[in-house]
CSV table of C-alpha atoms and ligand atoms in Angstrom, one decimal:
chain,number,residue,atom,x,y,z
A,1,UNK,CA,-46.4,0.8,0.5
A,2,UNK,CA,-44.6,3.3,3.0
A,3,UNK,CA,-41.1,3.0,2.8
A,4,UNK,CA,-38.6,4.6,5.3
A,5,UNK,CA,-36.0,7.5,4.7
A,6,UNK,CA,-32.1,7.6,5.8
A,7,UNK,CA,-30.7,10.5,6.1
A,8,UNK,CA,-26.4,10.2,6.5
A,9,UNK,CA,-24.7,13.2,7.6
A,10,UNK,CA,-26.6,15.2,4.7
A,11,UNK,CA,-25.5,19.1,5.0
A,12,UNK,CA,-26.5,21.7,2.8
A,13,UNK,CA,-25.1,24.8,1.6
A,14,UNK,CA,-26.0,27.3,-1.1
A,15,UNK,CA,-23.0,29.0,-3.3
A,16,UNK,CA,-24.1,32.3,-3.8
A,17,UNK,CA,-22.1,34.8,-6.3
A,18,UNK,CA,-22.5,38.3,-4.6
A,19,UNK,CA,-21.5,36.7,-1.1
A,20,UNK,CA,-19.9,34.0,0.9
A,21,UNK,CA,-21.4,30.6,0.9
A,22,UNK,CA,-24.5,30.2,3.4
A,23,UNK,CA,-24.2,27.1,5.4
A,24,UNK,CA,-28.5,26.4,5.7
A,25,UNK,CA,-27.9,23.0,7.1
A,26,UNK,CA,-25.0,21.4,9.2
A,27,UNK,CA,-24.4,17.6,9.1
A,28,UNK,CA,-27.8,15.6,9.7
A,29,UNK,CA,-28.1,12.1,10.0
A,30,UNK,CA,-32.1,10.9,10.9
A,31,UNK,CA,-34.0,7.8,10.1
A,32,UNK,CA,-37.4,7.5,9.9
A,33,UNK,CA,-39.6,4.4,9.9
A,34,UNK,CA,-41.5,3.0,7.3
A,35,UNK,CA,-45.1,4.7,8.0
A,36,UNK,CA,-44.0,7.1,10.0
A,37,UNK,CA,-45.7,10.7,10.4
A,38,UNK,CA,-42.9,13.2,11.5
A,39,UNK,CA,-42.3,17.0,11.5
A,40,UNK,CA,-39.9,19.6,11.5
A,41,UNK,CA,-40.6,22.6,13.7
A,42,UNK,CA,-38.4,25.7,14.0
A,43,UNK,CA,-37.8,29.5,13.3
A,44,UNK,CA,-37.8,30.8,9.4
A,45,UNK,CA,-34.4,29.9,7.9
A,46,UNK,CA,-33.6,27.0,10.1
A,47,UNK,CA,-33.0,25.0,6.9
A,48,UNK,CA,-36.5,22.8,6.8
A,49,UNK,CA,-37.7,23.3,3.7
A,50,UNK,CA,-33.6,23.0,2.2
A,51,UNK,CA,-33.9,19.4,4.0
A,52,UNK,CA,-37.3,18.5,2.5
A,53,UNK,CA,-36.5,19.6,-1.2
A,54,UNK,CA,-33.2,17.4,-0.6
A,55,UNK,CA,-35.3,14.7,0.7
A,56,UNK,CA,-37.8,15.0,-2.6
A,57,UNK,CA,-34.9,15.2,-4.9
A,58,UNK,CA,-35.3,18.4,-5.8
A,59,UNK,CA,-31.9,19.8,-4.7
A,60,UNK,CA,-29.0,18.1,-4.6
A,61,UNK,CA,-27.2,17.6,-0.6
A,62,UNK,CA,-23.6,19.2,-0.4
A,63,UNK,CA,-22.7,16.4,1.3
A,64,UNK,CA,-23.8,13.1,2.8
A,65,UNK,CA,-26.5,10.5,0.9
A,66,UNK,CA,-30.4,10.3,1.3
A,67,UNK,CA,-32.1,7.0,0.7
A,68,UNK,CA,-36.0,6.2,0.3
A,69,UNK,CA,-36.2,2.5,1.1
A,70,UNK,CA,-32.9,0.9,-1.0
A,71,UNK,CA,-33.0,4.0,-3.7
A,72,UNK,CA,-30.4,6.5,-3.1
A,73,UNK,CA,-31.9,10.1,-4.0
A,74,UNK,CA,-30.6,11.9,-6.8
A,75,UNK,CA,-34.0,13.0,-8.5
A,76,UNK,CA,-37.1,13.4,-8.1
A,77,UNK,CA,-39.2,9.7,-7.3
A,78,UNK,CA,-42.5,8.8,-8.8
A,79,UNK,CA,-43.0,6.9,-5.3
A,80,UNK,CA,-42.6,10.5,-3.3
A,81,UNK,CA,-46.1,13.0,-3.5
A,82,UNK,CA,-45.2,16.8,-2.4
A,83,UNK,CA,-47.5,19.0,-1.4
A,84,UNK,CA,-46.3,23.0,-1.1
A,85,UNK,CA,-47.9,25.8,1.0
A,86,UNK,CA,-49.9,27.3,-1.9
A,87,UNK,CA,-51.9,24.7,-4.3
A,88,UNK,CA,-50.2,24.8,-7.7
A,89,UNK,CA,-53.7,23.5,-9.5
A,90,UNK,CA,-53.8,23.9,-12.9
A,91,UNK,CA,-57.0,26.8,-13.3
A,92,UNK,CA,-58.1,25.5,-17.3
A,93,UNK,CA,-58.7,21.9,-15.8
A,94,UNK,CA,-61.2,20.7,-13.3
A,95,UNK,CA,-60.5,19.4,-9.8
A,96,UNK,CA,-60.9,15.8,-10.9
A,97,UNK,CA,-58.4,16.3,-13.8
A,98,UNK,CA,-55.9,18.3,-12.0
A,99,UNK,CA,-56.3,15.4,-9.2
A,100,UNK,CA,-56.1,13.2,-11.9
A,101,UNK,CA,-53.3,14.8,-14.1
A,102,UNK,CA,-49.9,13.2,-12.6
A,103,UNK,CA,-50.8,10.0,-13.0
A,104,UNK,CA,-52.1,10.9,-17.0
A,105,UNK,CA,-48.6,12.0,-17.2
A,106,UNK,CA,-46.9,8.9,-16.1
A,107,UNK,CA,-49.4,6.8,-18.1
A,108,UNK,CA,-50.6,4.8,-15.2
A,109,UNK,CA,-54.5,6.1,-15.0
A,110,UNK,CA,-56.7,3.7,-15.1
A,111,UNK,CA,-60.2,2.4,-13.4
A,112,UNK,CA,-58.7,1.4,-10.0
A,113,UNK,CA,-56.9,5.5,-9.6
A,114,UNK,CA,-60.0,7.5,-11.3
A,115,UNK,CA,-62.4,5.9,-8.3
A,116,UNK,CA,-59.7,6.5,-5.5
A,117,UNK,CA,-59.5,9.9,-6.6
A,118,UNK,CA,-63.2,10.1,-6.0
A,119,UNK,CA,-63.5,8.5,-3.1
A,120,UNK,CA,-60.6,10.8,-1.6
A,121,UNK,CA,-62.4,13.5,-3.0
A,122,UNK,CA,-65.5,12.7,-1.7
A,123,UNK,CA,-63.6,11.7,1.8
A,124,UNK,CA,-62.3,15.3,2.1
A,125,UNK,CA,-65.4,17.0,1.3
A,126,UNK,CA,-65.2,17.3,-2.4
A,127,UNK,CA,-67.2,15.5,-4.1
A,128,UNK,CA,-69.5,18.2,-5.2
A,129,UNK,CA,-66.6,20.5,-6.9
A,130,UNK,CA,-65.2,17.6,-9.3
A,131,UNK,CA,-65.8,19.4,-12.1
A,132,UNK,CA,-65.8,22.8,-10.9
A,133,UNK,CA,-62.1,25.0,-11.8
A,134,UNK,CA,-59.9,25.6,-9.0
A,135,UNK,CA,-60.5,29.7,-9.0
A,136,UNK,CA,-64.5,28.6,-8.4
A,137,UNK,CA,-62.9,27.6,-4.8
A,138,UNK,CA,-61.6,28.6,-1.5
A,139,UNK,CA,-58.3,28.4,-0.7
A,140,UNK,CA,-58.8,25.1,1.7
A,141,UNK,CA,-60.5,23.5,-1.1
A,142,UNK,CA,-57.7,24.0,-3.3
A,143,UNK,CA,-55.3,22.9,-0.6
A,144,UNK,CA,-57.6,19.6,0.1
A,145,UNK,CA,-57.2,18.8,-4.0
A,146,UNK,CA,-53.8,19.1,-3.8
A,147,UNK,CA,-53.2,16.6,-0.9
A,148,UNK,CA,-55.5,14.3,-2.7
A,149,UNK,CA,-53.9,14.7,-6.0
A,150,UNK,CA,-50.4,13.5,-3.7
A,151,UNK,CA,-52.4,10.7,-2.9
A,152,UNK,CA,-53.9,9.0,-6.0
A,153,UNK,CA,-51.1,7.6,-6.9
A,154,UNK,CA,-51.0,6.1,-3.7
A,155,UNK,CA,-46.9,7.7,-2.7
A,156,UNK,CA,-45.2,5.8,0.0
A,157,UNK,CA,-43.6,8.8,1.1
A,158,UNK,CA,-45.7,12.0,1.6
A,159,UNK,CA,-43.2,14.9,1.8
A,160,UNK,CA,-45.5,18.4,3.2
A,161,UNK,CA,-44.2,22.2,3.0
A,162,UNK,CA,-46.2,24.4,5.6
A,163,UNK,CA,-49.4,22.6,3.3
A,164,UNK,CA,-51.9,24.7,6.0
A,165,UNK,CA,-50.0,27.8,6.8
A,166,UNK,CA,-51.9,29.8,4.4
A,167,UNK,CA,-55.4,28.7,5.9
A,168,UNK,CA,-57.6,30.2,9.0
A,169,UNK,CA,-56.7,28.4,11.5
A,170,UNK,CA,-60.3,26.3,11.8
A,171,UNK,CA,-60.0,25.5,8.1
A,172,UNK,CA,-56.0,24.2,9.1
A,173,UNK,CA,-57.5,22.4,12.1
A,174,UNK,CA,-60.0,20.3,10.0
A,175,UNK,CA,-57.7,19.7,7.0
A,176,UNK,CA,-55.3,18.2,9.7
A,177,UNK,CA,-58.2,15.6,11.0
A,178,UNK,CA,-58.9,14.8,7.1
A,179,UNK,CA,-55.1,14.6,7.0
A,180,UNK,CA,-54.8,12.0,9.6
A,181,UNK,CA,-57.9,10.1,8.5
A,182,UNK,CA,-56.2,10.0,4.5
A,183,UNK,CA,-52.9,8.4,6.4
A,184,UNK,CA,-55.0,6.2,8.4
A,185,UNK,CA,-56.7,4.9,5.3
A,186,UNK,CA,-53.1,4.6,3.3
A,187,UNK,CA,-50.1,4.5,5.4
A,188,UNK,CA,-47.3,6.2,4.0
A,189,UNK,CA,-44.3,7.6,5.6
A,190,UNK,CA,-45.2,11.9,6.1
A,191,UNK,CA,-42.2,14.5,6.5
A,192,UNK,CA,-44.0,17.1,7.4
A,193,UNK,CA,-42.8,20.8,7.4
A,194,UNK,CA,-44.4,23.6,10.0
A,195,UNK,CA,-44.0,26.7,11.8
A,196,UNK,CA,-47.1,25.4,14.3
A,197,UNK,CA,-45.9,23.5,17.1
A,198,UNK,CA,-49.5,22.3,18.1
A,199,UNK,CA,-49.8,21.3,14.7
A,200,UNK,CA,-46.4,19.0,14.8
A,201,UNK,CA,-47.8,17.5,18.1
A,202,UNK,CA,-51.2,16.6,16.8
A,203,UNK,CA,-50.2,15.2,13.7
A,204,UNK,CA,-46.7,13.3,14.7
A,205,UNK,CA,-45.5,10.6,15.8
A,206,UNK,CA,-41.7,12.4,16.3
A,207,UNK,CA,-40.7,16.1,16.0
A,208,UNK,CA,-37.4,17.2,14.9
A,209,UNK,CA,-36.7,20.2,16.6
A,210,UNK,CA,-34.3,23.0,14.0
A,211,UNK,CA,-32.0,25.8,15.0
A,212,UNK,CA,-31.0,28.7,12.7
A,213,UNK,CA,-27.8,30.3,12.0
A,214,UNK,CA,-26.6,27.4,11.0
A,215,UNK,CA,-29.5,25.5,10.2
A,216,UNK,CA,-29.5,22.1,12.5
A,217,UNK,CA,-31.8,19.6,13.5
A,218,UNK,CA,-31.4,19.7,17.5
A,219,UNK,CA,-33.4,17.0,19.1
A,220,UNK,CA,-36.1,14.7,17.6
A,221,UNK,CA,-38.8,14.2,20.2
A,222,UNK,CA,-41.2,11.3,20.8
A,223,UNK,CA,-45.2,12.3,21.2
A,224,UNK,CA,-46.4,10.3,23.5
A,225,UNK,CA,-49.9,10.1,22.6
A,226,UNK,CA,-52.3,7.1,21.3
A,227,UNK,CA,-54.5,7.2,17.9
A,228,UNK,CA,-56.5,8.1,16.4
A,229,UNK,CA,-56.0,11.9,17.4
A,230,UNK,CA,-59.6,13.2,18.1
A,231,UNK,CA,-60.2,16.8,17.4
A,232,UNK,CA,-60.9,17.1,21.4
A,233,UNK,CA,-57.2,16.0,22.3
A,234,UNK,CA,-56.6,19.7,20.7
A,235,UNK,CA,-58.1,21.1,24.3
A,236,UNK,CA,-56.8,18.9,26.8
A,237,UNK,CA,-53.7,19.8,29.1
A,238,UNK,CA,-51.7,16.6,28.4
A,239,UNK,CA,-51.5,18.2,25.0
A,240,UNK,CA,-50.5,21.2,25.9
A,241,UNK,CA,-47.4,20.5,28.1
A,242,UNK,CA,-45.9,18.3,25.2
A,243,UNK,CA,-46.5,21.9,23.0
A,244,UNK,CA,-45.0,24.1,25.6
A,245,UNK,CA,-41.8,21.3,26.4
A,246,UNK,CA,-41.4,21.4,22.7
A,247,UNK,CA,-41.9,25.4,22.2
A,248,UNK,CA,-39.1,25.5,25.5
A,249,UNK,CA,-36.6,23.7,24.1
A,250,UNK,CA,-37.2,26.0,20.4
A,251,UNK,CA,-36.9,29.0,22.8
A,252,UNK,CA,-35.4,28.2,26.1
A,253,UNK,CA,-35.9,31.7,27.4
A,254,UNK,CA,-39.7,30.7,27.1
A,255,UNK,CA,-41.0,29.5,30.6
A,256,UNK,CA,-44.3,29.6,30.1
B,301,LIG,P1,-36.9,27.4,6.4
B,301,LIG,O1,-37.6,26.5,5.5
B,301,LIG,O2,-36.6,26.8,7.7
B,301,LIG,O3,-37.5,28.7,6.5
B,301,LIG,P2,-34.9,27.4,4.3
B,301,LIG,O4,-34.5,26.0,4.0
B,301,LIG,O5,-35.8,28.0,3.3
B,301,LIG,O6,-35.4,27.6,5.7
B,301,LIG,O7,-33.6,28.3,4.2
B,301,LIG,C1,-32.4,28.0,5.0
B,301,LIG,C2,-31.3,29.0,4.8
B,301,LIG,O8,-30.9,28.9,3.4
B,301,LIG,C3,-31.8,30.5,4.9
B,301,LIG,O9,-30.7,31.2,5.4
B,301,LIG,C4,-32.1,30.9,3.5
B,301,LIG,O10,-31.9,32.3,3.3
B,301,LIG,C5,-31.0,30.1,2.7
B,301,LIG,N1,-31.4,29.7,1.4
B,301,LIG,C6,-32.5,29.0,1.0
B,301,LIG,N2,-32.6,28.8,-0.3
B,301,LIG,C7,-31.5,29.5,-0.8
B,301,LIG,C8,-31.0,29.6,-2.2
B,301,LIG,N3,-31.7,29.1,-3.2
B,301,LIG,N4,-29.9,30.3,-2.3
B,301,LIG,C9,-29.2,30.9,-1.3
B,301,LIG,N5,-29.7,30.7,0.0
B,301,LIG,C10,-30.8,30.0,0.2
């Protein structure tokens, strides 16, 4: 069940012992609704990935509280599936039993999770590799395993680290429409990380818009378009002005 996330005046910053303390985020408060899909765009070192990690209780805020539904975060959550820029499949084990290995380790695989992880698999285009090893496939297969290995366990809150930015760009375009058909099929509440403004806009219901130097969430923008998202919305000029407002106000010297 997709839960929401409260964020109250979280700030981040890393004690370092050659120099002086970086501040990578400034005080953040943000809610997000249960089942919503939202990302954070902005330049390297803006401080999105520091937020997300804090989000999936992987790093601990400097200040101010995060909560997933009514559980504060101070660890990592069974309930929260991650999914980094580069795979992270185990190579000795099959796609099925990598997809399959999380919930092995928290003893909760059973009949009901094997045939989900097949149907996902079979939903993103996978069904034939099941048993193949990860090195037998490309780079947007592993990718597409890894999302559905964050999804057997059915997560009510998808946390995403630049998950395509290592993919050609139509291999990132058709893993975001299998993206959006997975969340359409299980609703779940997405923070999604991105360097790819189009990207935000196609898949999001908000974007949070970062600055660096400190890092800081500036604005949080609505996207004012209905679902499903169709792969022809991607060429159509209502589309494109939300990008370029959005790419504006990243980089207000940017007119066009
Ligand atoms: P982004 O994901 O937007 O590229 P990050 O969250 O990775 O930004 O980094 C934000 C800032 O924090 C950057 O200045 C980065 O150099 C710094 N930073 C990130 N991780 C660490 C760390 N473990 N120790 C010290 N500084 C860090």
């Amino acid at each position: 069940m997709a839960v929401g996330i409260d964020l109250k005046d979280v700030s981040k910053t890393y004690e370092t012992s050659k120099s002086t303390p970086i501040l990578a985020l400034t005080n953040t408060d943000l809610t997000l609704r249960p089942g919503e899909f939202f990302s954070l765009v902005g330049p390297s070192g803006c401080g999105k990935s520091t937020l997300l990690n804090m989000i999936a209780g992987l790093l601990p805020t400097s200040t101010g509280d995060i909560h997933i539904g009514s559980d504060k975060i101070v660890k990592p959550q069974r309930s929260t599936g991650i999914v980094f820029q580069h795979a992270t499949l185990l190579r000795w084990l099959t796609v099925l039993e990598n997809v399959l290995l999380p919930s092995k380790i928290a003893g909760t695989l059973d009949s009901k999770t094997r045939a989900l992880a097949e149907q996902y698999l079979e939903l993103v285009g996978l069904g034939h590799t099941k048993h193949r090893y990860p090195p037998e496939l490309s780079g947007g297969m592993q990718q597409r395993a890894a999302i559905v290995r964050s999804l057997v366990s059915n997560p009510g809150v998808l946390l995403m680290d630049e998950p395509f930015s290592a993919l050609d760009e139509f291999t990132r375009e058709t893993l975001q429409d299998e993206l959006m058909r997975l969340w359409t099929d299980q609703p779940k509440t997405v923070v999604f990380v991105t360097h790819n403004i189009a990207e935000a806009v196609y898949l999001s219901d908000r974007v949070g818009i970062m600055s660096a130097r400190p890092g800081k969430l500036e604005a949080v923008v609505d996207i004012p378009l209905d679902r499903p998202r169709l792969p022809e919305l991607r060429s159509q000029s209502h589309f494109y002005e939300i990008v370029g407002d959005i790419r504006r106000q990243i980089d207000p010297g940017n007119s066009k």
